[in-house]
Every structure is written in C-alpha cells, then in structure tokens.
Amino acid sequence: MRYREIIMANFMRLFSLIPLILIALLLTRPGLAQETAEIVCIQCHSGLPEIYSQPIRLWRGSIHAENDIACHDCHGGDPQDAANAMNPQRGFLGVPQEPDIPAFCGRCHVGVMRDYLASAHGLALGRGGPTCVTCHGNHQVLKATLELINEKSCSRCHSYERARTIRAAMQETEGLLVATETRLNDFKKIGSNTEKLEKELFSLRNSFHSLFHNVNLETVNKQAARIQLELKKIQAVLTEWDQAVQRRKIAGALAVSVMLLIALLAHLVRKTYD
Ligand code: HEC
Ligand code: HEC
Ligand code: HEC
Ligand code: HEC
Ligand code: HEC
C-alpha cells in the first residue's frame, strides 16, 4: 500500500514538472528573432543618429521582421562582417532611388510587381505615380488589408472617387471570402473532409488578394464577380453538407426514440409477467 502511494506521489511530481520542462525548452531554443538581432547591421546602426537607427525601430514591428526578412535581405551587404557590411562588392545596394523601388521590392514580390508595372500607377512611375512605399511604407510594412485604401492615403494625388468604388467592390468579395472560410473551418472542426474545398478557397483567396494592384475598376469588378460566383458554389456545397448533418441528427434522434420505446415496452411486458 505504501509503495503504491510513493510511486503515485513521484509520478504526480514528475507530471507537474512537464509544463516547466516545456517552458525551459522554449526559452533555450535559439529563437529566430534572436539570430536576426545579432547581424552587424543592427548592432552598428543601433548606435547611430536617428536617421540611421530609426529604420530598426520601424522594422521591428513589421511583417518582414516577423518573417525573418532583415536589413540585408532588402539592402544587400554582408550581415556577418562589420568591416565590409556595406561594401558593394558584398552585394550592398544602398538606398534605392524612387524609380528603382518597385524592382527593389519586386525581387521577392514578383507577381505584384508585374501587375503594378502594367497599371496606371506603374505607368506613372517617376512622373507622380505612387511606388510600393507610398502605400506600404518602407520599414514598417504591415500585413496588407483593404484598410490601405482610404481617403487620406488615396486622395494625395487624385480624387477618392475611383478608389472608393474599387474598395467597395473588393469589400463585398472579402466579406464573402471570410464567411466561407469560417463555415468551412466549422466543418473541419467536426472532422469533415474539407481538403478539396480548402484548396479551391486558397487559390480564390490568392487571386483575390492579387487583384488590387492593377487599380482598374473594370478589371476589379469583372474579377470580383468571377470570384464571388466561385465562392457561392463553395457555399452551395456547404449548405448541402449542413442539410446532411441536419438529416443525420434527425435520424439519430429517431433511432434513440425508437430504442427508448422498445426499452419501455420491454419493461412493461416484464412488469405484467412479474
Ligand atoms: C560598423 C557600422 C555599420 C555597419 C556594420 C553597417 N552600417 Fe549601414 N551605415 C553606417 C553608417 C555610419 C552610415 C551612414 C554613413 C554612410 O552612409 O556611410 C550607414 C548608412 C547606411 C544606409 C544608408 C546609406 C545611404 O546612402 O544613405 C543603409 C541603407 C545601411 N547603412 C544599411 C546597412 C546594412 C544593410 C548593413 C548590414 C549588411 C549595415 N548598414 C551595416 C554604419 C554601419
Ligand atoms: C522591406 C525592405 C527593407 C528592409 C527589410 C529594410 N529596409 Fe531600409 N530602406 C528600404 C527602402 C525601400 C528605403 C528607401 C525609402 C524611401 O525612399 O522611402 C530604405 C531606406 C533606408 C535608409 C535611409 C534612410 C531612410 O529611412 O530612408 C536606411 C539608413 C535604412 N534603410 C536602413 C535599414 C536598416 C538598418 C534595416 C534593418 C533594420 C533596414 N533598412 C531594413 C527598404 C528596406
Ligand atoms: C527578400 C525578400 C523580400 C523583399 C526584398 C521584400 N519583401 Fe515584402 N515580404 C517578404 C516576405 C517573405 C513576406 C511575408 C510572407 C508573405 O506574406 O508573402 C513579405 C510580406 C510583405 C507584405 C505583406 C503581405 C501580406 O500577406 O499581407 C507586404 C505588403 C510587403 N511584403 C511589401 C514589401 C515592400 C513594399 C517591399 C519593398 C520596400 C518588400 N515587401 C520587399 C519578402 C520580401
Ligand atoms: C496605391 C497603393 C499601392 C501601391 C502603389 C502598392 N500597393 Fe501593395 N497593396 C495595396 C493594397 C490596398 C493591398 C491590399 C489588397 C487586399 O487586401 O486585397 C496591397 C497588397 C499587397 C501585398 C499582399 C498581396 C497578397 O497576396 O496578400 C503585397 C505583397 C504588396 N501589396 C506589395 C506591393 C509591392 C511590392 C508594391 C510595388 C511593386 C506595391 N505593393 C504597390 C496598395 C498598394
Ligand atoms: C503618389 C500619387 C498617387 C497616390 C498616393 C495614389 N494614386 Fe492612384 N493614380 C495616380 C496617378 C498619377 C494615376 C494615373 C493618372 C490618373 O488616372 O489619374 C492614378 C490612377 C488611379 C486610378 C485609375 C486607374 C485607371 O486604370 O483608370 C485608380 C483607380 C487609382 N489611381 C486608385 C488609387 C488608390 C485606390 C489609391 C490609394 C490606395 C491611389 N490611387 C493612390 C497617382 C496616385
């Protein structure tokens, strides 16, 4: 009896240590952010005057920092060698001039750059058109949302009217997209096979989010209508699934009722014979 208690107590003690062990493992794991902070660009620039150190502060909250895209990924250079960090021979690109910014960002965002260059904005590059940083900023780039289309930002160069119409067309589609995602997730949670629909939704989501940069009302309207049509097809499948679940619930309830009835009858029969 006593042995069992001792073993049990030790087991419980071990069990209560598990969260602590997990925390310790998390803390000692070499974090990505920690590695990034060690690059010489950040070490040296932290001690420089505001104009050269401010980019670090802005970059820290950005989606690029979150994804481990650091100074040298954009500006080039050698992040390990302080003496040669900004040597052009180590690939240092310096600060891009305005007309070079789309290609600067477009090394990684190829599709967006292509759409942008073909748009009214890209065609006005260097002649009063906006570049990537006009709308997204340079160091404090955040996850892109339709909030970027707002009167303050879009009426700097022309009236807000066309921007407003484009945003409205996109907002409606975004609403449908999010609603469809939520419904599909609910089915996933109860174990339905959602793989095929998820793939369709993923590709629709991608074509939707690459829609904006052509800034052409007609194209946006046409594509938004096509995407909405596809989303409604997915919604129709989900509605069928809903009905199937409903039918299964009713059938289940029916089966339970029949069983209860049989049990009741059996009970009554036994009682009359007792
Ligand atoms: C040893 C210190 C030091 C290191 C390491 C360093 N920098 Fe600099 N950086 C400076 C100084 C000082 C300036 C301002 C004077 C100048 O432009 O040379 C500067 C300027 C810059 C500028 C602006 C240049 C311009 O033309 O205005 C950029 C961009 C830049 N650094 C990026 C980087 C990147 C990226 C790295 C890492 C690969 C890096 N720096 C590493 C000291 C450093
Ligand atoms: C996503 C790409 C990107 C990353 C990451 C990035 N920069 Fe920049 N940086 C730019 C662009 C673009 C400009 C030119 C800005 C403009 O014209 O608006 C610039 C400009 C600068 C300048 C010139 C002064 C200024 O603010 O315009 C310095 C200095 C600089 N960056 C340093 C850094 C340092 C240090 C880091 C790392 C903490 C860094 N940058 C990370 C894109 C980037
Ligand atoms: C070295 C590659 C690289 C460069 C150069 C680069 N980015 Fe990125 N960017 C990324 C990665 C990786 C992500 C995060 C994954 C994603 O969302 O695509 C990202 C995310 C973004 C996002 C958010 C996307 C979303 O899903 O909402 C925007 C906006 C963005 N970058 C704009 C820019 C701008 C503007 C520049 C130039 C100043 C730039 N990027 C330069 C790699 C890069
Ligand atoms: C006139 C403003 C504007 C300009 C110029 C602009 N963008 Fe955008 N960008 C937006 C808006 C608005 C969205 C969000 C669209 C949405 O939510 O569907 C966006 C979305 C993005 C995304 C996310 C796309 C995705 O698939 O989720 C990336 C990456 C991006 N922009 C990069 C860039 C780059 C790189 C450039 C320059 C070649 C650029 N943008 C020029 C306004 C702009
Ligand atoms: C830096 C200046 C600038 C900013 C900021 C700017 N635009 Fe533009 N925009 C232009 C120029 C230049 C043109 C081409 C001339 C014209 O059609 O007015 C243009 C054209 C357009 C067009 C017409 C495209 C066509 O094919 O007819 C739309 C729509 C548009 N912009 C939407 C936006 C939206 C949305 C924003 C904010 C996210 C924005 N713009 C921010 C400069 C700007």
PDB file of N, CA and C in Angstrom, residues 26-101:
ATOM      1  N   LEU A  26      11.419  25.944 -24.528  1.00  0.00           N
ATOM      2  CA  LEU A  26      11.069  27.073 -25.383  1.00  0.00           C
ATOM      3  C   LEU A  26      12.069  28.212 -25.215  1.00  0.00           C
ATOM      4  N   LEU A  27      12.455  28.455 -23.934  1.00  0.00           N
ATOM      5  CA  LEU A  27      13.336  29.590 -23.650  1.00  0.00           C
ATOM      6  C   LEU A  27      14.747  29.364 -24.196  1.00  0.00           C
ATOM      7  N   THR A  28      15.219  28.111 -24.167  1.00  0.00           N
ATOM      8  CA  THR A  28      16.598  27.872 -24.588  1.00  0.00           C
ATOM      9  C   THR A  28      16.705  27.629 -26.096  1.00  0.00           C
ATOM     10  N   ARG A  29      15.520  27.426 -26.758  1.00  0.00           N
ATOM     11  CA  ARG A  29      15.560  27.212 -28.204  1.00  0.00           C
ATOM     12  C   ARG A  29      16.129  28.473 -28.865  1.00  0.00           C
ATOM     13  N   PRO A  30      17.114  28.362 -29.748  1.00  0.00           N
ATOM     14  CA  PRO A  30      17.644  29.569 -30.373  1.00  0.00           C
ATOM     15  C   PRO A  30      16.569  30.212 -31.241  1.00  0.00           C
ATOM     16  N   GLY A  31      15.971  31.307 -30.769  1.00  0.00           N
ATOM     17  CA  GLY A  31      14.866  31.952 -31.476  1.00  0.00           C
ATOM     18  C   GLY A  31      15.346  32.643 -32.737  1.00  0.00           C
ATOM     19  N   LEU A  32      14.456  32.757 -33.721  1.00  0.00           N
ATOM     20  CA  LEU A  32      14.805  33.407 -34.974  1.00  0.00           C
ATOM     21  C   LEU A  32      15.124  34.877 -34.742  1.00  0.00           C
ATOM     22  N   ALA A  33      14.246  35.517 -33.918  1.00  0.00           N
ATOM     23  CA  ALA A  33      14.417  36.948 -33.700  1.00  0.00           C
ATOM     24  C   ALA A  33      15.786  37.215 -33.071  1.00  0.00           C
ATOM     25  N   GLN A  34      16.210  36.290 -32.212  1.00  0.00           N
ATOM     26  CA  GLN A  34      17.485  36.469 -31.528  1.00  0.00           C
ATOM     27  C   GLN A  34      18.641  36.433 -32.549  1.00  0.00           C
ATOM     28  N   GLU A  35      18.572  35.462 -33.478  1.00  0.00           N
ATOM     29  CA  GLU A  35      19.601  35.373 -34.509  1.00  0.00           C
ATOM     30  C   GLU A  35      19.666  36.655 -35.330  1.00  0.00           C
ATOM     31  N   THR A  36      18.462  37.152 -35.733  1.00  0.00           N
ATOM     32  CA  THR A  36      18.405  38.351 -36.552  1.00  0.00           C
ATOM     33  C   THR A  36      19.025  39.537 -35.831  1.00  0.00           C
ATOM     34  N   ALA A  37      18.782  39.624 -34.502  1.00  0.00           N
ATOM     35  CA  ALA A  37      19.279  40.764 -33.742  1.00  0.00           C
ATOM     36  C   ALA A  37      20.802  40.781 -33.699  1.00  0.00           C
ATOM     37  N   GLU A  38      21.418  39.651 -34.009  1.00  0.00           N
ATOM     38  CA  GLU A  38      22.869  39.589 -33.926  1.00  0.00           C
ATOM     39  C   GLU A  38      23.572  40.044 -35.198  1.00  0.00           C
ATOM     40  N   ILE A  39      22.823  40.340 -36.275  1.00  0.00           N
ATOM     41  CA  ILE A  39      23.501  40.760 -37.501  1.00  0.00           C
ATOM     42  C   ILE A  39      24.161  42.122 -37.281  1.00  0.00           C
ATOM     43  N   VAL A  40      25.302  42.309 -37.923  1.00  0.00           N
ATOM     44  CA  VAL A  40      26.089  43.519 -37.657  1.00  0.00           C
ATOM     45  C   VAL A  40      25.355  44.792 -38.055  1.00  0.00           C
ATOM     46  N   CYS A  41      24.476  44.706 -39.056  1.00  0.00           N
ATOM     47  CA  CYS A  41      23.725  45.898 -39.473  1.00  0.00           C
ATOM     48  C   CYS A  41      23.005  46.505 -38.273  1.00  0.00           C
ATOM     49  N   ILE A  42      22.304  45.660 -37.518  1.00  0.00           N
ATOM     50  CA  ILE A  42      21.518  46.148 -36.383  1.00  0.00           C
ATOM     51  C   ILE A  42      22.433  46.560 -35.229  1.00  0.00           C
ATOM     52  N   GLN A  43      23.479  45.760 -34.981  1.00  0.00           N
ATOM     53  CA  GLN A  43      24.411  46.101 -33.900  1.00  0.00           C
ATOM     54  C   GLN A  43      24.982  47.501 -34.095  1.00  0.00           C
ATOM     55  N   CYS A  44      25.490  47.791 -35.298  1.00  0.00           N
ATOM     56  CA  CYS A  44      26.135  49.086 -35.530  1.00  0.00           C
ATOM     57  C   CYS A  44      25.113  50.213 -35.651  1.00  0.00           C
ATOM     58  N   HIS A  45      24.035  49.957 -36.414  1.00  0.00           N
ATOM     59  CA  HIS A  45      23.060  51.023 -36.648  1.00  0.00           C
ATOM     60  C   HIS A  45      22.325  51.462 -35.387  1.00  0.00           C
ATOM     61  N   SER A  46      22.233  50.571 -34.383  1.00  0.00           N
ATOM     62  CA  SER A  46      21.546  50.947 -33.134  1.00  0.00           C
ATOM     63  C   SER A  46      22.208  52.141 -32.476  1.00  0.00           C
ATOM     64  N   GLY A  47      23.522  52.288 -32.668  1.00  0.00           N
ATOM     65  CA  GLY A  47      24.238  53.370 -32.008  1.00  0.00           C
ATOM     66  C   GLY A  47      24.389  54.611 -32.873  1.00  0.00           C
ATOM     67  N   LEU A  48      23.797  54.620 -34.054  1.00  0.00           N
ATOM     68  CA  LEU A  48      23.942  55.765 -34.971  1.00  0.00           C
ATOM     69  C   LEU A  48      22.835  56.803 -34.740  1.00  0.00           C
ATOM     70  N   PRO A  49      23.009  58.024 -35.264  1.00  0.00           N
ATOM     71  CA  PRO A  49      21.973  59.057 -35.129  1.00  0.00           C
ATOM     72  C   PRO A  49      20.619  58.588 -35.691  1.00  0.00           C
ATOM     73  N   GLU A  50      19.578  59.278 -35.222  1.00  0.00           N
ATOM     74  CA  GLU A  50      18.189  58.913 -35.509  1.00  0.00           C
ATOM     75  C   GLU A  50      17.916  58.430 -36.945  1.00  0.00           C
ATOM     76  N   ILE A  51      18.357  59.157 -37.927  1.00  0.00           N
ATOM     77  CA  ILE A  51      18.001  58.809 -39.313  1.00  0.00           C
ATOM     78  C   ILE A  51      18.508  57.411 -39.706  1.00  0.00           C
ATOM     79  N   TYR A  52      19.612  56.987 -39.075  1.00  0.00           N
ATOM     80  CA  TYR A  52      20.165  55.666 -39.412  1.00  0.00           C
ATOM     81  C   TYR A  52      19.714  54.558 -38.443  1.00  0.00           C
ATOM     82  N   SER A  53      19.204  54.963 -37.265  1.00  0.00           N
ATOM     83  CA  SER A  53      18.768  53.946 -36.303  1.00  0.00           C
ATOM     84  C   SER A  53      17.256  53.750 -36.314  1.00  0.00           C
ATOM     85  N   GLN A  54      16.534  54.774 -36.733  1.00  0.00           N
ATOM     86  CA  GLN A  54      15.070  54.683 -36.763  1.00  0.00           C
ATOM     87  C   GLN A  54      14.559  53.495 -37.586  1.00  0.00           C
ATOM     88  N   PRO A  55      15.195  53.173 -38.744  1.00  0.00           N
ATOM     89  CA  PRO A  55      14.703  52.013 -39.511  1.00  0.00           C
ATOM     90  C   PRO A  55      14.586  50.740 -38.673  1.00  0.00           C
ATOM     91  N   ILE A  56      15.496  50.568 -37.690  1.00  0.00           N
ATOM     92  CA  ILE A  56      15.447  49.346 -36.879  1.00  0.00           C
ATOM     93  C   ILE A  56      14.148  49.304 -36.085  1.00  0.00           C
ATOM     94  N   ARG A  57      13.823  50.453 -35.455  1.00  0.00           N
ATOM     95  CA  ARG A  57      12.620  50.511 -34.623  1.00  0.00           C
ATOM     96  C   ARG A  57      11.364  50.252 -35.476  1.00  0.00           C
ATOM     97  N   LEU A  58      11.319  50.887 -36.637  1.00  0.00           N
ATOM     98  CA  LEU A  58      10.151  50.728 -37.503  1.00  0.00           C
ATOM     99  C   LEU A  58      10.038  49.294 -38.017  1.00  0.00           C
ATOM    100  N   TRP A  59      11.202  48.761 -38.426  1.00  0.00           N
ATOM    101  CA  TRP A  59      11.241  47.404 -38.995  1.00  0.00           C
ATOM    102  C   TRP A  59      10.802  46.352 -37.979  1.00  0.00           C
ATOM    103  N   ARG A  60      11.132  46.581 -36.684  1.00  0.00           N
ATOM    104  CA  ARG A  60      10.848  45.565 -35.649  1.00  0.00           C
ATOM    105  C   ARG A  60       9.388  45.152 -35.590  1.00  0.00           C
ATOM    106  N   GLY A  61       8.464  46.083 -35.838  1.00  0.00           N
ATOM    107  CA  GLY A  61       7.052  45.708 -35.763  1.00  0.00           C
ATOM    108  C   GLY A  61       6.502  45.220 -37.087  1.00  0.00           C
ATOM    109  N   SER A  62       7.361  45.038 -38.105  1.00  0.00           N
ATOM    110  CA  SER A  62       6.844  44.790 -39.451  1.00  0.00           C
ATOM    111  C   SER A  62       6.610  43.318 -39.746  1.00  0.00           C
ATOM    112  N   ILE A  63       5.879  43.062 -40.811  1.00  0.00           N
ATOM    113  CA  ILE A  63       5.632  41.685 -41.247  1.00  0.00           C
ATOM    114  C   ILE A  63       6.933  41.068 -41.769  1.00  0.00           C
ATOM    115  N   HIS A  64       7.865  41.918 -42.212  1.00  0.00           N
ATOM    116  CA  HIS A  64       9.153  41.383 -42.675  1.00  0.00           C
ATOM    117  C   HIS A  64       9.972  40.845 -41.492  1.00  0.00           C
ATOM    118  N   ALA A  65      10.021  41.624 -40.397  1.00  0.00           N
ATOM    119  CA  ALA A  65      10.742  41.141 -39.217  1.00  0.00           C
ATOM    120  C   ALA A  65      10.119  39.825 -38.745  1.00  0.00           C
ATOM    121  N   GLU A  66       8.792  39.779 -38.770  1.00  0.00           N
ATOM    122  CA  GLU A  66       8.073  38.580 -38.342  1.00  0.00           C
ATOM    123  C   GLU A  66       8.482  37.373 -39.185  1.00  0.00           C
ATOM    124  N   ASN A  67       8.773  37.601 -40.457  1.00  0.00           N
ATOM    125  CA  ASN A  67       9.142  36.510 -41.366  1.00  0.00           C
ATOM    126  C   ASN A  67      10.653  36.414 -41.585  1.00  0.00           C
ATOM    127  N   ASP A  68      11.414  37.077 -40.686  1.00  0.00           N
ATOM    128  CA  ASP A  68      12.861  36.960 -40.727  1.00  0.00           C
ATOM    129  C   ASP A  68      13.493  37.562 -41.983  1.00  0.00           C
ATOM    130  N   ILE A  69      12.855  38.565 -42.562  1.00  0.00           N
ATOM    131  CA  ILE A  69      13.441  39.315 -43.673  1.00  0.00           C
ATOM    132  C   ILE A  69      14.084  40.548 -43.045  1.00  0.00           C
ATOM    133  N   ALA A  70      15.422  40.604 -43.044  1.00  0.00           N
ATOM    134  CA  ALA A  70      16.103  41.673 -42.308  1.00  0.00           C
ATOM    135  C   ALA A  70      16.780  42.667 -43.265  1.00  0.00           C
ATOM    136  N   CYS A  71      17.547  43.603 -42.686  1.00  0.00           N
ATOM    137  CA  CYS A  71      18.163  44.711 -43.435  1.00  0.00           C
ATOM    138  C   CYS A  71      18.813  44.232 -44.738  1.00  0.00           C
ATOM    139  N   HIS A  72      19.706  43.225 -44.609  1.00  0.00           N
ATOM    140  CA  HIS A  72      20.488  42.803 -45.777  1.00  0.00           C
ATOM    141  C   HIS A  72      19.643  42.103 -46.826  1.00  0.00           C
ATOM    142  N   ASP A  73      18.458  41.568 -46.437  1.00  0.00           N
ATOM    143  CA  ASP A  73      17.602  40.928 -47.435  1.00  0.00           C
ATOM    144  C   ASP A  73      17.072  41.972 -48.413  1.00  0.00           C
ATOM    145  N   CYS A  74      16.883  43.193 -47.947  1.00  0.00           N
ATOM    146  CA  CYS A  74      16.434  44.260 -48.842  1.00  0.00           C
ATOM    147  C   CYS A  74      17.613  45.067 -49.380  1.00  0.00           C
ATOM    148  N   HIS A  75      18.502  45.496 -48.470  1.00  0.00           N
ATOM    149  CA  HIS A  75      19.577  46.415 -48.886  1.00  0.00           C
ATOM    150  C   HIS A  75      20.821  45.695 -49.384  1.00  0.00           C
ATOM    151  N   GLY A  76      20.876  44.375 -49.242  1.00  0.00           N
ATOM    152  CA  GLY A  76      22.092  43.647 -49.610  1.00  0.00           C
ATOM    153  C   GLY A  76      23.192  43.897 -48.582  1.00  0.00           C
ATOM    154  N   GLY A  77      24.410  43.490 -48.904  1.00  0.00           N
ATOM    155  CA  GLY A  77      25.529  43.649 -47.969  1.00  0.00           C
ATOM    156  C   GLY A  77      25.784  42.369 -47.197  1.00  0.00           C
ATOM    157  N   ASP A  78      26.822  42.435 -46.335  1.00  0.00           N
ATOM    158  CA  ASP A  78      27.228  41.247 -45.584  1.00  0.00           C
ATOM    159  C   ASP A  78      26.871  41.409 -44.113  1.00  0.00           C
ATOM    160  N   PRO A  79      25.857  40.673 -43.629  1.00  0.00           N
ATOM    161  CA  PRO A  79      25.373  40.874 -42.255  1.00  0.00           C
ATOM    162  C   PRO A  79      26.285  40.245 -41.191  1.00  0.00           C
ATOM    163  N   GLN A  80      27.377  39.577 -41.607  1.00  0.00           N
ATOM    164  CA  GLN A  80      28.252  38.902 -40.636  1.00  0.00           C
ATOM    165  C   GLN A  80      29.583  39.628 -40.440  1.00  0.00           C
ATOM    166  N   ASP A  81      29.922  40.540 -41.358  1.00  0.00           N
ATOM    167  CA  ASP A  81      31.259  41.133 -41.359  1.00  0.00           C
ATOM    168  C   ASP A  81      31.147  42.650 -41.239  1.00  0.00           C
ATOM    169  N   ALA A  82      31.340  43.169 -40.006  1.00  0.00           N
ATOM    170  CA  ALA A  82      31.113  44.590 -39.747  1.00  0.00           C
ATOM    171  C   ALA A  82      31.980  45.491 -40.630  1.00  0.00           C
ATOM    172  N   ALA A  83      33.215  45.065 -40.908  1.00  0.00           N
ATOM    173  CA  ALA A  83      34.130  45.920 -41.671  1.00  0.00           C
ATOM    174  C   ALA A  83      33.697  46.051 -43.133  1.00  0.00           C
ATOM    175  N   ASN A  84      33.055  45.011 -43.654  1.00  0.00           N
ATOM    176  CA  ASN A  84      32.677  45.035 -45.073  1.00  0.00           C
ATOM    177  C   ASN A  84      31.175  44.987 -45.300  1.00  0.00           C
ATOM    178  N   ALA A  85      30.415  45.239 -44.224  1.00  0.00           N
ATOM    179  CA  ALA A  85      28.957  45.070 -44.304  1.00  0.00           C
ATOM    180  C   ALA A  85      28.357  45.853 -45.465  1.00  0.00           C
ATOM    181  N   MET A  86      28.815  47.106 -45.655  1.00  0.00           N
ATOM    182  CA  MET A  86      28.198  47.955 -46.672  1.00  0.00           C
ATOM    183  C   MET A  86      29.070  48.087 -47.923  1.00  0.00           C
ATOM    184  N   ASN A  87      29.848  47.055 -48.172  1.00  0.00           N
ATOM    185  CA  ASN A  87      30.692  47.055 -49.361  1.00  0.00           C
ATOM    186  C   ASN A  87      29.893  46.594 -50.581  1.00  0.00           C
ATOM    187  N   PRO A  88      29.841  47.405 -51.646  1.00  0.00           N
ATOM    188  CA  PRO A  88      29.092  46.990 -52.845  1.00  0.00           C
ATOM    189  C   PRO A  88      29.574  45.631 -53.378  1.00  0.00           C
ATOM    190  N   GLN A  89      30.860  45.340 -53.115  1.00  0.00           N
ATOM    191  CA  GLN A  89      31.360  44.043 -53.571  1.00  0.00           C
ATOM    192  C   GLN A  89      30.761  42.879 -52.803  1.00  0.00           C
ATOM    193  N   ARG A  90      30.144  43.205 -51.645  1.00  0.00           N
ATOM    194  CA  ARG A  90      29.433  42.160 -50.897  1.00  0.00           C
ATOM    195  C   ARG A  90      27.930  42.257 -51.189  1.00  0.00           C
ATOM    196  N   GLY A  91      27.607  42.927 -52.287  1.00  0.00           N
ATOM    197  CA  GLY A  91      26.201  42.981 -52.712  1.00  0.00           C
ATOM    198  C   GLY A  91      25.404  44.121 -52.100  1.00  0.00           C
ATOM    199  N   PHE A  92      26.084  45.083 -51.424  1.00  0.00           N
ATOM    200  CA  PHE A  92      25.341  46.199 -50.822  1.00  0.00           C
ATOM    201  C   PHE A  92      24.713  47.056 -51.918  1.00  0.00           C
ATOM    202  N   LEU A  93      23.392  47.316 -51.774  1.00  0.00           N
ATOM    203  CA  LEU A  93      22.667  48.059 -52.811  1.00  0.00           C
ATOM    204  C   LEU A  93      22.438  49.510 -52.421  1.00  0.00           C
ATOM    205  N   GLY A  94      22.599  49.844 -51.116  1.00  0.00           N
ATOM    206  CA  GLY A  94      22.350  51.210 -50.666  1.00  0.00           C
ATOM    207  C   GLY A  94      20.865  51.493 -50.591  1.00  0.00           C
ATOM    208  N   VAL A  95      20.526  52.771 -50.761  1.00  0.00           N
ATOM    209  CA  VAL A  95      19.130  53.200 -50.685  1.00  0.00           C
ATOM    210  C   VAL A  95      18.599  53.364 -52.104  1.00  0.00           C
ATOM    211  N   PRO A  96      17.498  52.697 -52.449  1.00  0.00           N
ATOM    212  CA  PRO A  96      17.003  52.808 -53.818  1.00  0.00           C
ATOM    213  C   PRO A  96      16.431  54.191 -54.123  1.00  0.00           C
ATOM    214  N   GLN A  97      16.681  54.703 -55.321  1.00  0.00           N
ATOM    215  CA  GLN A  97      16.033  55.922 -55.793  1.00  0.00           C
ATOM    216  C   GLN A  97      14.585  55.582 -56.108  1.00  0.00           C
ATOM    217  N   GLU A  98      13.723  56.591 -56.114  1.00  0.00           N
ATOM    218  CA  GLU A  98      12.294  56.332 -56.285  1.00  0.00           C
ATOM    219  C   GLU A  98      11.958  55.413 -57.467  1.00  0.00           C
ATOM    220  N   PRO A  99      12.469  55.666 -58.675  1.00  0.00           N
ATOM    221  CA  PRO A  99      12.073  54.806 -59.804  1.00  0.00           C
ATOM    222  C   PRO A  99      12.565  53.358 -59.665  1.00  0.00           C
ATOM    223  N   ASP A 100      13.535  53.129 -58.760  1.00  0.00           N
ATOM    224  CA  ASP A 100      14.066  51.769 -58.603  1.00  0.00           C
ATOM    225  C   ASP A 100      13.333  50.955 -57.535  1.00  0.00           C
ATOM    226  N   ILE A 101      12.430  51.612 -56.787  1.00  0.00           N
ATOM    227  CA  ILE A 101      11.794  50.928 -55.657  1.00  0.00           C
ATOM    228  C   ILE A 101      10.962  49.694 -56.077  1.00  0.00           C
TER     229      ILE A 101
END
